[in-house]
Amino acid sequence: KPLMAAIAGLVFGLGLMLSGMVLPAPVLGFLDVLGAWDPSLALVMGGAIAVGLPAFALARRRRIPLPESTRIDRRLIGGRLLFGIGWGLVGLRPGPALVVAALGDTKALGFVAAMLAGMAVFEWLERR
């Protein structure tokens, strides 16, 4: 299992690099809907959905437990807001940030550090 996880991570990282999605410019261009909008990220998202839908259907058929909650609450909205703010400020998402940080980019390293700190604060708050 660890070898397969490492291979999957490598393929994911290479795919991000080849598609240019490790660069902040396409992300910021996608978010700039009133300016020079760049739809390339929408195509990447569409590809991910095309792969994900059959995978989720297969998981259901094999009775693999999947999250079932459909409740929208303050925690969900707050988390999405924080995610979106970080995404918009830096132009990186968590996956690409890990790839770019592994290459030594200081901006990405700062983003990953902030992301890990946020995860730690969440865990701390959950235990309280």
PDB file of C-alpha atoms in Angstrom:
ATOM      1  CA  LYS A   1       0.000   0.000   0.000  1.00  0.00           C
ATOM      2  CA  PRO A   2       2.724   2.580   0.754  1.00  0.00           C
ATOM      3  CA  LEU A   3       4.368   1.903  -2.613  1.00  0.00           C
ATOM      4  CA  MET A   4       1.049   2.340  -4.442  1.00  0.00           C
ATOM      5  CA  ALA A   5       0.382   5.559  -2.502  1.00  0.00           C
ATOM      6  CA  ALA A   6       3.839   6.860  -3.471  1.00  0.00           C
ATOM      7  CA  ILE A   7       3.273   5.986  -7.129  1.00  0.00           C
ATOM      8  CA  ALA A   8      -0.165   7.644  -7.096  1.00  0.00           C
ATOM      9  CA  GLY A   9       1.338  10.768  -5.503  1.00  0.00           C
ATOM     10  CA  LEU A  10       4.119  10.841  -8.088  1.00  0.00           C
ATOM     11  CA  VAL A  11       1.673  10.503 -10.978  1.00  0.00           C
ATOM     12  CA  PHE A  12      -0.535  13.218  -9.437  1.00  0.00           C
ATOM     13  CA  GLY A  13       2.424  15.561  -9.003  1.00  0.00           C
ATOM     14  CA  LEU A  14       3.701  14.939 -12.526  1.00  0.00           C
ATOM     15  CA  GLY A  15       0.211  15.545 -13.908  1.00  0.00           C
ATOM     16  CA  LEU A  16       0.007  18.849 -12.066  1.00  0.00           C
ATOM     17  CA  MET A  17       3.409  19.881 -13.360  1.00  0.00           C
ATOM     18  CA  LEU A  18       2.679  18.876 -16.970  1.00  0.00           C
ATOM     19  CA  SER A  19      -0.679  20.680 -16.952  1.00  0.00           C
ATOM     20  CA  GLY A  20       0.861  23.850 -15.510  1.00  0.00           C
ATOM     21  CA  MET A  21      -1.464  23.717 -12.502  1.00  0.00           C
ATOM     22  CA  VAL A  22       1.439  24.153 -10.081  1.00  0.00           C
ATOM     23  CA  LEU A  23       1.756  27.742 -11.294  1.00  0.00           C
ATOM     24  CA  PRO A  24      -0.318  30.427  -9.564  1.00  0.00           C
ATOM     25  CA  ALA A  25      -1.086  32.248 -12.845  1.00  0.00           C
ATOM     26  CA  PRO A  26      -3.736  29.798 -14.163  1.00  0.00           C
ATOM     27  CA  VAL A  27      -5.439  29.715 -10.761  1.00  0.00           C
ATOM     28  CA  LEU A  28      -5.491  33.480 -10.392  1.00  0.00           C
ATOM     29  CA  GLY A  29      -6.605  33.794 -14.027  1.00  0.00           C
ATOM     30  CA  PHE A  30      -9.470  31.381 -13.343  1.00  0.00           C
ATOM     31  CA  LEU A  31     -10.559  33.399 -10.313  1.00  0.00           C
ATOM     32  CA  ASP A  32     -10.442  36.679 -12.284  1.00  0.00           C
ATOM     33  CA  VAL A  33     -13.918  36.304 -13.806  1.00  0.00           C
ATOM     34  CA  LEU A  34     -14.284  40.038 -14.455  1.00  0.00           C
ATOM     35  CA  GLY A  35     -10.841  40.461 -16.020  1.00  0.00           C
ATOM     36  CA  ALA A  36      -8.627  38.236 -18.132  1.00  0.00           C
ATOM     37  CA  TRP A  37     -10.463  35.009 -17.267  1.00  0.00           C
ATOM     38  CA  ASP A  38      -8.519  31.804 -17.950  1.00  0.00           C
ATOM     39  CA  PRO A  39     -10.827  28.767 -18.312  1.00  0.00           C
ATOM     40  CA  SER A  40      -8.012  26.175 -18.304  1.00  0.00           C
ATOM     41  CA  LEU A  41      -8.609  25.257 -14.663  1.00  0.00           C
ATOM     42  CA  ALA A  42     -12.259  24.550 -15.440  1.00  0.00           C
ATOM     43  CA  LEU A  43     -11.097  21.983 -18.004  1.00  0.00           C
ATOM     44  CA  VAL A  44      -8.841  20.360 -15.399  1.00  0.00           C
ATOM     45  CA  MET A  45     -11.755  20.277 -12.938  1.00  0.00           C
ATOM     46  CA  GLY A  46     -13.979  18.756 -15.626  1.00  0.00           C
ATOM     47  CA  GLY A  47     -11.393  16.041 -16.223  1.00  0.00           C
ATOM     48  CA  ALA A  48     -11.212  15.332 -12.494  1.00  0.00           C
ATOM     49  CA  ILE A  49     -14.995  15.027 -12.302  1.00  0.00           C
ATOM     50  CA  ALA A  50     -15.001  12.697 -15.326  1.00  0.00           C
ATOM     51  CA  VAL A  51     -12.541  10.423 -13.526  1.00  0.00           C
ATOM     52  CA  GLY A  52     -14.106  10.826 -10.080  1.00  0.00           C
ATOM     53  CA  LEU A  53     -17.731  10.023 -10.905  1.00  0.00           C
ATOM     54  CA  PRO A  54     -17.065   6.460 -12.124  1.00  0.00           C
ATOM     55  CA  ALA A  55     -14.672   5.914  -9.191  1.00  0.00           C
ATOM     56  CA  PHE A  56     -17.367   6.905  -6.681  1.00  0.00           C
ATOM     57  CA  ALA A  57     -19.920   4.713  -8.473  1.00  0.00           C
ATOM     58  CA  LEU A  58     -17.501   1.770  -8.264  1.00  0.00           C
ATOM     59  CA  ALA A  59     -16.878   2.453  -4.570  1.00  0.00           C
ATOM     60  CA  ARG A  60     -20.636   2.410  -3.908  1.00  0.00           C
ATOM     61  CA  ARG A  61     -21.054  -0.869  -5.809  1.00  0.00           C
ATOM     62  CA  ARG A  62     -18.246  -2.408  -3.745  1.00  0.00           C
ATOM     63  CA  ARG A  63     -19.880  -1.061  -0.571  1.00  0.00           C
ATOM     64  CA  ILE A  64     -16.849   1.061   0.319  1.00  0.00           C
ATOM     65  CA  PRO A  65     -17.962   3.562   2.994  1.00  0.00           C
ATOM     66  CA  LEU A  66     -18.243   7.103   1.626  1.00  0.00           C
ATOM     67  CA  PRO A  67     -19.159  10.339   3.409  1.00  0.00           C
ATOM     68  CA  GLU A  68     -22.930  10.756   3.406  1.00  0.00           C
ATOM     69  CA  SER A  69     -23.474  14.087   5.112  1.00  0.00           C
ATOM     70  CA  THR A  70     -25.361  16.679   3.099  1.00  0.00           C
ATOM     71  CA  ARG A  71     -25.660  19.176   5.948  1.00  0.00           C
ATOM     72  CA  ILE A  72     -24.393  22.691   5.273  1.00  0.00           C
ATOM     73  CA  ASP A  73     -23.417  24.327   8.551  1.00  0.00           C
ATOM     74  CA  ARG A  74     -21.196  27.130   9.889  1.00  0.00           C
ATOM     75  CA  ARG A  75     -18.140  24.881  10.033  1.00  0.00           C
ATOM     76  CA  LEU A  76     -18.467  23.871   6.385  1.00  0.00           C
ATOM     77  CA  ILE A  77     -19.024  27.441   5.213  1.00  0.00           C
ATOM     78  CA  GLY A  78     -16.187  28.768   7.396  1.00  0.00           C
ATOM     79  CA  GLY A  79     -13.790  26.126   6.112  1.00  0.00           C
ATOM     80  CA  ARG A  80     -14.712  26.823   2.494  1.00  0.00           C
ATOM     81  CA  LEU A  81     -14.237  30.556   3.056  1.00  0.00           C
ATOM     82  CA  LEU A  82     -10.786  30.052   4.577  1.00  0.00           C
ATOM     83  CA  PHE A  83      -9.835  27.679   1.762  1.00  0.00           C
ATOM     84  CA  GLY A  84     -11.030  30.140  -0.881  1.00  0.00           C
ATOM     85  CA  ILE A  85      -9.253  33.090   0.723  1.00  0.00           C
ATOM     86  CA  GLY A  86      -5.978  31.166   0.866  1.00  0.00           C
ATOM     87  CA  TRP A  87      -6.448  29.972  -2.690  1.00  0.00           C
ATOM     88  CA  GLY A  88      -7.148  33.474  -3.959  1.00  0.00           C
ATOM     89  CA  LEU A  89      -4.326  35.150  -2.033  1.00  0.00           C
ATOM     90  CA  VAL A  90      -1.595  32.706  -2.983  1.00  0.00           C
ATOM     91  CA  GLY A  91      -2.894  31.158  -6.193  1.00  0.00           C
ATOM     92  CA  LEU A  92      -2.102  27.639  -4.978  1.00  0.00           C
ATOM     93  CA  ARG A  93      -4.269  24.749  -3.939  1.00  0.00           C
ATOM     94  CA  PRO A  94      -3.041  22.191  -1.387  1.00  0.00           C
ATOM     95  CA  GLY A  95      -1.939  19.505  -3.886  1.00  0.00           C
ATOM     96  CA  PRO A  96       0.032  21.803  -6.181  1.00  0.00           C
ATOM     97  CA  ALA A  97       1.430  23.639  -3.148  1.00  0.00           C
ATOM     98  CA  LEU A  98       2.949  20.369  -1.917  1.00  0.00           C
ATOM     99  CA  VAL A  99       4.489  19.746  -5.344  1.00  0.00           C
ATOM    100  CA  VAL A 100       5.943  23.260  -5.591  1.00  0.00           C
ATOM    101  CA  ALA A 101       7.111  23.201  -1.951  1.00  0.00           C
ATOM    102  CA  ALA A 102       8.949  19.937  -2.646  1.00  0.00           C
ATOM    103  CA  LEU A 103      10.788  21.849  -5.370  1.00  0.00           C
ATOM    104  CA  GLY A 104      11.888  24.415  -2.763  1.00  0.00           C
ATOM    105  CA  ASP A 105       9.650  27.382  -3.624  1.00  0.00           C
ATOM    106  CA  THR A 106       9.591  29.627  -0.532  1.00  0.00           C
ATOM    107  CA  LYS A 107       6.080  30.971  -1.200  1.00  0.00           C
ATOM    108  CA  ALA A 108       4.748  27.421  -1.410  1.00  0.00           C
ATOM    109  CA  LEU A 109       6.688  26.406   1.700  1.00  0.00           C
ATOM    110  CA  GLY A 110       5.011  29.265   3.583  1.00  0.00           C
ATOM    111  CA  PHE A 111       1.616  28.212   2.240  1.00  0.00           C
ATOM    112  CA  VAL A 112       2.166  24.594   3.309  1.00  0.00           C
ATOM    113  CA  ALA A 113       3.342  25.740   6.754  1.00  0.00           C
ATOM    114  CA  ALA A 114       0.189  27.864   7.138  1.00  0.00           C
ATOM    115  CA  MET A 115      -1.952  24.965   5.917  1.00  0.00           C
ATOM    116  CA  LEU A 116      -0.375  22.586   8.441  1.00  0.00           C
ATOM    117  CA  ALA A 117      -0.824  25.176  11.211  1.00  0.00           C
ATOM    118  CA  GLY A 118      -4.484  25.492  10.278  1.00  0.00           C
ATOM    119  CA  MET A 119      -4.881  21.718  10.425  1.00  0.00           C
ATOM    120  CA  ALA A 120      -3.235  21.660  13.855  1.00  0.00           C
ATOM    121  CA  VAL A 121      -5.534  24.428  15.137  1.00  0.00           C
ATOM    122  CA  PHE A 122      -8.542  22.516  13.795  1.00  0.00           C
ATOM    123  CA  GLU A 123      -7.457  19.336  15.584  1.00  0.00           C
ATOM    124  CA  TRP A 124      -6.843  21.282  18.787  1.00  0.00           C
ATOM    125  CA  LEU A 125     -10.290  22.895  18.604  1.00  0.00           C
ATOM    126  CA  GLU A 126     -11.924  19.530  17.874  1.00  0.00           C
ATOM    127  CA  ARG A 127     -10.401  18.009  21.009  1.00  0.00           C
ATOM    128  CA  ARG A 128     -11.737  20.852  23.183  1.00  0.00           C
TER     129      ARG A 128
END
